[in-house]
């Protein structure tokens, strides 16, 4: 990246001052961290057996009651490439028509890999314009899926959860609000109990970009521009991903940090609200995570505009997350039960388990607002539903201790 490019990015985003080392003073200030739960999308997309719609909806409904503020709910992708996401329009219709009970506002994110995906999302969400300029309701004929009655998400008699953990003695207390939260926790925006947004992606290596999107990195970034433009014209928040930032299944572990920084800067410059830098293969180590974060900072990219997304293939996800924490990152992606994998990265195991990440953060005195005990129960339930192993060590330990 040229010095001029880096300077322009620094001017646009604003350089932040030097960050405190989290291991010392920040412990006592109970830093707040935002957890983006990716289980219903990134966690399920690689499952070999079809996941019933009812199971997806119940998973989202249960997660909504744990205190998480962001949930990846689906993807508007071609079913032939990712069959598990074929019913994402139905998932979105359910959320719009009957939002799951939640103690806090939630942003539901849907991946759109191209302009067609965004157009389908807009139609399904009722954001398409009618002739009079008013938004089309979700029952409109413009909706690609008919109105339907969603299956029950809870057991009979189960009541709506309210924000009850308001004691100032609770180390994980979060501010109560009925608004969409953007940026630092507690900064309220649109007065809704939920919002919907989109995400798009680019890859950090040419080989992965070719395999995943059938185009070069430069071409994929050009494809992102009209997506961002259309989303912004509809007031839709956009999240970006940079895949294989710490290792590629085709080019190996040595992905140039400056390249990741350049792609991240390009996404932010075109209007993306936040970029999640992803260790898709789980090849990342603490030293290389540190090197990458230094490169991002040197490019003038503010920590507040970044998230980190770790897979736990080699058991390094929590270590890498703590490195990110020490560098000022306050948004992390994770999946309940360690669900996940990448259909375009053979051998990559699941995302870091939400239970493990939250347990680790809480042990450091960090606020997340997430009920780790509830999350552990969900992890056990969904992995049993899928017929797969529960990959959360903290979750299994918490449940074992509860049964004593």
Coordinates of C-alpha atoms in Angstrom, one line a residue:
X1 CA 0.0 0.0 0.0
X2 CA 1.4 3.4 -0.9
X3 CA 2.1 6.0 1.7
X4 CA -0.4 8.3 0.0
X5 CA -3.1 5.6 0.2
X6 CA -2.3 4.9 3.8
X7 CA -2.4 8.6 4.7
X8 CA -5.7 9.1 2.9
X9 CA -7.2 6.1 4.9
X10 CA -5.8 7.5 8.1
X11 CA -7.4 10.9 7.4
X12 CA -10.7 9.3 6.6
X13 CA -10.9 6.9 9.5
X14 CA -8.9 8.8 12.1
X15 CA -5.9 7.3 13.8
X16 CA -6.4 6.2 17.3
X17 CA -3.9 6.8 20.0
X18 CA -1.8 4.1 21.5
X19 CA -3.8 1.4 23.2
X20 CA -3.3 0.2 26.7
X21 CA -2.1 -3.4 27.1
X22 CA -5.2 -5.3 28.0
X23 CA -3.3 -7.5 30.4
X24 CA -2.8 -4.7 32.9
X25 CA -4.9 -1.6 33.5
X26 CA -7.8 -2.6 31.2
X27 CA -8.7 -5.5 33.4
X28 CA -9.9 -3.1 36.1
X29 CA -12.0 -1.0 33.7
X30 CA -14.2 -3.9 32.6
X31 CA -13.8 -3.3 28.9
X32 CA -16.9 -4.1 26.8
X33 CA -16.6 -6.5 23.9
X34 CA -19.2 -7.1 21.2
X35 CA -19.9 -10.8 20.2
X36 CA -21.2 -11.5 16.7
X37 CA -22.8 -14.9 16.8
X38 CA -22.3 -16.6 13.4
X39 CA -23.6 -20.0 14.2
X40 CA -26.9 -19.9 12.1
X41 CA -25.0 -18.9 9.0
X42 CA -21.3 -19.6 9.0
X43 CA -21.8 -22.4 11.5
X44 CA -24.4 -24.3 9.5
X45 CA -23.4 -23.6 5.9
X46 CA -21.0 -26.5 5.8
X47 CA -23.2 -29.2 7.3
X48 CA -23.6 -32.2 5.0
X49 CA -27.1 -33.1 6.1
X50 CA -30.0 -30.7 5.5
X51 CA -30.8 -28.6 8.5
X52 CA -34.6 -28.2 8.8
X53 CA -36.0 -24.7 8.7
X54 CA -37.6 -25.2 12.1
X55 CA -34.2 -26.1 13.7
X56 CA -32.7 -22.9 12.2
X57 CA -35.5 -20.8 13.6
X58 CA -35.3 -22.3 17.0
X59 CA -31.5 -21.8 17.1
X60 CA -32.0 -18.1 16.3
X61 CA -34.8 -17.8 18.8
X62 CA -32.7 -19.4 21.6
X63 CA -29.6 -17.3 20.7
X64 CA -31.7 -14.1 20.8
X65 CA -32.4 -14.7 24.5
X66 CA -28.7 -15.0 25.6
X67 CA -27.8 -11.3 25.3
X68 CA -26.0 -11.3 22.0
X69 CA -26.6 -8.2 19.9
X70 CA -25.6 -9.5 16.5
X71 CA -26.6 -12.7 14.8
X72 CA -25.6 -14.0 11.4
X73 CA -29.0 -15.5 10.3
X74 CA -28.5 -16.6 6.7
X75 CA -27.2 -15.9 3.2
X76 CA -28.8 -15.0 -0.1
X77 CA -26.5 -17.3 -2.2
X78 CA -27.1 -19.7 -5.0
X79 CA -28.5 -22.9 -3.5
X80 CA -26.4 -25.1 -5.7
X81 CA -23.3 -23.7 -4.1
X82 CA -24.5 -23.5 -0.5
X83 CA -27.6 -25.7 -0.1
X84 CA -28.0 -25.1 3.6
X85 CA -28.8 -21.4 3.0
X86 CA -31.5 -22.1 0.4
X87 CA -34.3 -21.0 2.8
X88 CA -32.7 -17.8 4.0
X89 CA -35.7 -15.8 2.6
X90 CA -38.0 -17.7 4.9
X91 CA -35.7 -17.1 7.8
X92 CA -35.8 -13.3 7.1
X93 CA -39.5 -13.4 6.7
X94 CA -39.9 -15.0 10.1
X95 CA -37.6 -12.4 11.8
X96 CA -39.6 -9.5 10.2
X97 CA -43.0 -11.0 10.9
X98 CA -42.4 -12.3 14.4
X99 CA -39.1 -11.2 15.9
X100 CA -37.8 -13.6 18.6
X101 CA -38.2 -12.3 22.1
X102 CA -34.9 -10.7 23.2
X103 CA -33.6 -8.7 26.2
X104 CA -31.7 -6.4 23.9
X105 CA -32.0 -5.1 20.3
X106 CA -30.4 -7.5 17.8
X107 CA -29.0 -6.9 14.3
X108 CA -29.6 -9.9 12.0
X109 CA -27.1 -10.2 9.3
X110 CA -27.5 -11.9 5.9
X111 CA -24.5 -12.6 3.6
X112 CA -25.0 -11.4 0.0
X113 CA -22.1 -12.5 -2.3
X114 CA -23.3 -10.4 -5.3
X115 CA -25.7 -7.7 -6.4
X116 CA -28.4 -10.4 -7.2
X117 CA -28.1 -11.6 -3.6
X118 CA -28.7 -8.1 -2.3
X119 CA -31.7 -7.5 -4.6
X120 CA -33.2 -10.7 -3.3
X121 CA -32.6 -9.6 0.3
X122 CA -34.2 -6.2 -0.4
X123 CA -37.3 -7.9 -1.9
X124 CA -37.6 -10.3 1.0
X125 CA -37.1 -7.6 3.6
X126 CA -39.7 -5.3 2.1
X127 CA -37.2 -2.6 1.3
X128 CA -38.1 -2.6 -2.4
X129 CA -39.9 0.6 -3.5
X130 CA -43.4 0.6 -4.7
X131 CA -44.7 3.0 -7.4
X132 CA -45.6 5.5 -4.7
X133 CA -42.2 5.4 -3.2
X134 CA -43.3 3.6 0.0
X135 CA -41.6 0.4 1.2
X136 CA -43.3 -2.8 0.1
X137 CA -44.7 -4.7 3.0
X138 CA -43.4 -8.2 3.6
X139 CA -46.7 -9.6 2.3
X140 CA -46.2 -7.8 -1.0
X141 CA -46.2 -9.7 -4.3
X142 CA -42.6 -8.4 -4.6
X143 CA -41.7 -10.7 -1.8
X144 CA -40.0 -13.9 -3.3
X145 CA -41.6 -16.1 -0.6
X146 CA -45.3 -16.2 0.3
X147 CA -46.5 -15.2 3.8
X148 CA -46.4 -18.1 6.1
X149 CA -46.9 -19.0 9.8
X150 CA -43.5 -19.7 11.3
X151 CA -43.1 -22.7 13.6
X152 CA -43.0 -22.2 17.3
X153 CA -39.5 -21.3 18.5
X154 CA -40.1 -22.3 22.1
X155 CA -41.7 -24.8 24.4
X156 CA -45.4 -24.3 25.3
X157 CA -45.6 -21.8 28.1
X158 CA -42.2 -20.3 27.6
X159 CA -42.3 -16.6 28.3
X160 CA -40.6 -13.6 26.7
X161 CA -37.3 -12.9 28.3
X162 CA -36.8 -9.4 29.8
X163 CA -33.6 -7.7 30.8
X164 CA -33.4 -8.7 34.4
X165 CA -29.6 -8.7 35.0
X166 CA -29.5 -5.0 36.1
X167 CA -27.5 -5.4 39.3
X168 CA -24.5 -3.2 39.5
X169 CA -22.7 -6.1 41.1
X170 CA -23.0 -8.2 37.9
X171 CA -19.6 -8.0 36.1
X172 CA -21.4 -8.6 32.8
X173 CA -24.1 -6.1 33.2
X174 CA -25.0 -4.4 29.9
X175 CA -27.0 -1.1 29.5
X176 CA -30.7 -1.7 28.9
X177 CA -32.0 -0.2 25.7
X178 CA -34.7 -0.7 23.1
X179 CA -32.7 0.6 20.2
X180 CA -30.4 -0.8 17.6
X181 CA -26.8 -0.6 18.9
X182 CA -24.0 0.4 16.5
X183 CA -20.4 0.8 17.5
X184 CA -19.5 0.9 21.2
X185 CA -22.2 -0.8 23.3
X186 CA -24.8 1.6 24.6
X187 CA -24.7 4.0 21.7
X188 CA -28.3 3.7 20.5
X189 CA -29.7 4.4 17.1
X190 CA -32.9 3.5 15.4
X191 CA -35.6 2.7 18.0
X192 CA -36.3 -0.9 17.0
X193 CA -36.0 -4.2 18.9
X194 CA -34.1 -5.5 15.9
X195 CA -32.6 -4.5 12.6
X196 CA -31.4 -6.3 9.5
X197 CA -28.2 -5.8 7.6
X198 CA -26.0 -7.4 5.1
X199 CA -22.4 -8.6 4.7
X200 CA -20.2 -9.2 1.7
X201 CA -16.7 -10.6 1.3
X202 CA -13.4 -10.5 -0.4
X203 CA -10.4 -12.8 -0.1
X204 CA -6.8 -12.0 0.8
X205 CA -5.2 -14.3 -1.8
X206 CA -5.8 -14.7 -5.5
X207 CA -6.1 -18.4 -5.4
X208 CA -8.8 -18.4 -2.8
X209 CA -10.6 -15.6 -4.6
X210 CA -10.6 -17.6 -7.8
X211 CA -11.9 -20.7 -6.0
X212 CA -14.5 -19.0 -4.0
X213 CA -15.8 -16.2 -6.4
X214 CA -14.3 -17.2 -9.7
X215 CA -12.6 -13.9 -10.1
X216 CA -9.5 -12.0 -9.0
X217 CA -9.3 -9.9 -5.9
X218 CA -9.5 -6.7 -7.9
X219 CA -12.6 -7.9 -9.7
X220 CA -14.3 -9.0 -6.5
X221 CA -13.7 -5.6 -5.0
X222 CA -15.2 -4.0 -8.1
X223 CA -18.2 -6.2 -7.6
X224 CA -18.6 -5.0 -4.1
X225 CA -19.0 -1.4 -5.1
X226 CA -22.5 -1.6 -6.5
X227 CA -23.6 -3.8 -3.6
X228 CA -22.5 -1.1 -1.1
X229 CA -24.0 1.7 -3.1
X230 CA -27.4 0.0 -3.4
X231 CA -27.3 -1.0 0.3
X232 CA -26.5 2.6 1.4
X233 CA -29.3 4.0 -0.8
X234 CA -31.7 1.7 1.2
X235 CA -30.1 2.7 4.5
X236 CA -28.8 -0.9 5.1
X237 CA -25.7 -1.4 7.2
X238 CA -22.9 -3.3 5.5
X239 CA -20.4 -5.6 7.1
X240 CA -17.4 -6.8 5.1
X241 CA -15.2 -9.9 5.5
X242 CA -11.7 -10.5 4.4
X243 CA -11.2 -14.2 4.1
X244 CA -8.0 -16.2 4.6
X245 CA -6.3 -13.3 6.2
X246 CA -3.9 -15.6 8.2
X247 CA -3.6 -18.5 6.0
X248 CA -4.9 -19.9 2.6
X249 CA -5.6 -23.5 1.8
X250 CA -4.0 -22.9 -1.7
X251 CA -1.1 -20.5 -1.0
X252 CA -0.2 -21.5 2.6
X253 CA 0.0 -19.6 5.9
X254 CA 2.2 -16.7 4.8
X255 CA -0.5 -14.2 3.6
X256 CA 1.1 -10.7 3.3
X257 CA -0.4 -8.5 6.1
X258 CA -0.1 -5.4 3.9
X259 CA -2.4 -7.1 1.3
X260 CA -5.0 -7.7 4.0
X261 CA -4.7 -4.1 5.1
X262 CA -5.1 -2.8 1.6
X263 CA -8.2 -4.9 0.9
X264 CA -9.7 -3.8 4.3
X265 CA -9.0 -0.1 3.6
X266 CA -10.6 -0.5 0.1
X267 CA -13.8 -1.9 1.7
X268 CA -13.9 0.9 4.3
X269 CA -13.3 3.6 1.7
X270 CA -16.2 2.4 -0.5
X271 CA -18.5 2.7 2.5
X272 CA -18.5 -0.6 4.4
X273 CA -19.3 0.1 8.0
X274 CA -17.1 -2.6 9.6
X275 CA -14.7 -5.3 8.3
X276 CA -14.2 -8.6 10.0
X277 CA -10.7 -10.0 9.3
X278 CA -11.1 -13.7 9.1
X279 CA -8.7 -16.6 9.8
X280 CA -10.8 -18.9 7.7
X281 CA -8.4 -21.8 7.8
X282 CA -7.4 -21.5 11.5
X283 CA -3.7 -21.2 10.5
X284 CA -3.2 -18.0 12.5
X285 CA -0.7 -17.9 15.3
X286 CA -0.2 -15.2 18.0
X287 CA 2.9 -13.7 16.3
X288 CA 1.3 -13.5 12.9
X289 CA -2.0 -12.2 14.4
X290 CA 0.1 -9.5 16.0
X291 CA 1.9 -8.7 12.8
X292 CA -1.4 -8.4 10.9
X293 CA -2.9 -6.1 13.5
X294 CA 0.2 -3.9 13.3
X295 CA -0.1 -3.7 9.6
X296 CA -3.8 -2.7 9.8
X297 CA -3.0 0.0 12.4
X298 CA -0.1 1.3 10.2
X299 CA -2.5 1.7 7.3
X300 CA -4.5 4.0 9.5
X301 CA -7.4 1.6 10.1
X302 CA -9.2 2.3 13.4
X303 CA -9.8 -0.6 15.7
X304 CA -13.4 0.4 16.0
X305 CA -13.9 -0.4 12.3
X306 CA -12.5 -4.0 12.7
X307 CA -13.7 -7.3 14.0
X308 CA -11.7 -10.6 14.2
X309 CA -13.0 -13.9 13.1
X310 CA -11.1 -17.0 14.2
X311 CA -11.4 -20.7 13.4
X312 CA -10.0 -23.1 15.9
X313 CA -8.4 -25.7 13.5
X314 CA -5.1 -25.7 15.4
X315 CA -6.4 -24.7 18.8
X316 CA -5.1 -21.2 18.5
X317 CA -8.3 -19.2 18.3
X318 CA -8.5 -18.0 22.0
X319 CA -4.8 -17.1 22.0
X320 CA -5.3 -15.1 18.9
X321 CA -8.4 -13.4 20.3
X322 CA -6.5 -12.2 23.3
X323 CA -3.8 -10.8 21.1
X324 CA -6.5 -8.9 19.3
X325 CA -7.9 -7.7 22.6
X326 CA -4.5 -6.4 23.6
X327 CA -4.4 -4.4 20.3
X328 CA -7.7 -2.7 21.0
X329 CA -10.1 -4.9 19.0
X330 CA -13.5 -5.0 20.7
X331 CA -15.6 -7.1 18.2
X332 CA -15.2 -10.8 17.8
X333 CA -17.1 -13.4 15.8
X334 CA -17.9 -16.8 17.2
X335 CA -20.3 -19.7 16.8
X336 CA -22.2 -21.6 19.5
X337 CA -20.8 -25.1 20.0
X338 CA -17.9 -24.4 17.7
X339 CA -20.1 -24.9 14.6
X340 CA -18.6 -24.2 11.2
X341 CA -16.0 -24.9 8.6
X342 CA -15.5 -23.6 5.2
X343 CA -16.8 -25.4 2.1
X344 CA -13.9 -23.9 0.1
X345 CA -11.2 -24.7 2.6
X346 CA -10.8 -28.4 3.2
X347 CA -9.7 -29.4 6.7
X348 CA -10.7 -26.1 8.3
X349 CA -12.7 -26.9 11.5
X350 CA -15.3 -24.8 13.2
X351 CA -15.3 -21.2 14.4
X352 CA -14.1 -20.5 17.9
X353 CA -16.9 -21.6 20.2
X354 CA -19.0 -18.7 21.6
X355 CA -19.0 -20.4 25.0
X356 CA -15.2 -20.7 25.1
X357 CA -14.7 -17.1 23.9
X358 CA -17.2 -15.6 26.3
X359 CA -15.9 -17.6 29.2
X360 CA -12.3 -16.5 28.4
X361 CA -13.4 -12.8 28.2
X362 CA -15.4 -13.0 31.4
X363 CA -12.4 -14.4 33.2
X364 CA -10.4 -11.3 32.1
X365 CA -13.1 -9.0 33.6
X366 CA -14.6 -8.1 30.2
X367 CA -18.3 -7.3 29.7
X368 CA -20.1 -9.1 26.9
X369 CA -23.7 -9.1 28.0
X370 CA -23.9 -12.8 27.0
X371 CA -25.2 -15.4 29.4
X372 CA -22.5 -18.1 29.0
X373 CA -24.6 -20.7 30.8
X374 CA -27.5 -20.3 28.4
X375 CA -25.1 -20.4 25.5
X376 CA -23.6 -23.7 26.8
X377 CA -27.1 -25.2 26.9
X378 CA -27.7 -24.1 23.3
X379 CA -24.4 -25.5 22.2
X380 CA -25.3 -28.9 23.6
X381 CA -28.8 -28.8 22.1
X382 CA -27.8 -27.7 18.5
X383 CA -24.9 -30.1 18.2
X384 CA -27.2 -32.9 19.3
X385 CA -29.7 -31.9 16.7
X386 CA -27.0 -31.9 14.1
X387 CA -25.6 -35.3 15.2
X388 CA -22.1 -33.8 15.7
X389 CA -19.7 -33.4 18.5
X390 CA -19.9 -30.3 20.8
X391 CA -16.6 -28.6 20.3
X392 CA -16.9 -26.1 23.2
X393 CA -14.7 -27.2 26.0
X394 CA -16.0 -24.5 28.4
X395 CA -19.6 -25.3 27.4
X396 CA -19.2 -29.0 28.2
X397 CA -17.5 -28.2 31.5
X398 CA -20.2 -25.8 32.6
X399 CA -22.9 -28.3 31.9
X400 CA -21.0 -31.1 33.7
X401 CA -20.6 -28.9 36.8
X402 CA -24.3 -28.0 36.6
X403 CA -25.2 -31.6 36.8
X404 CA -23.2 -32.3 39.9

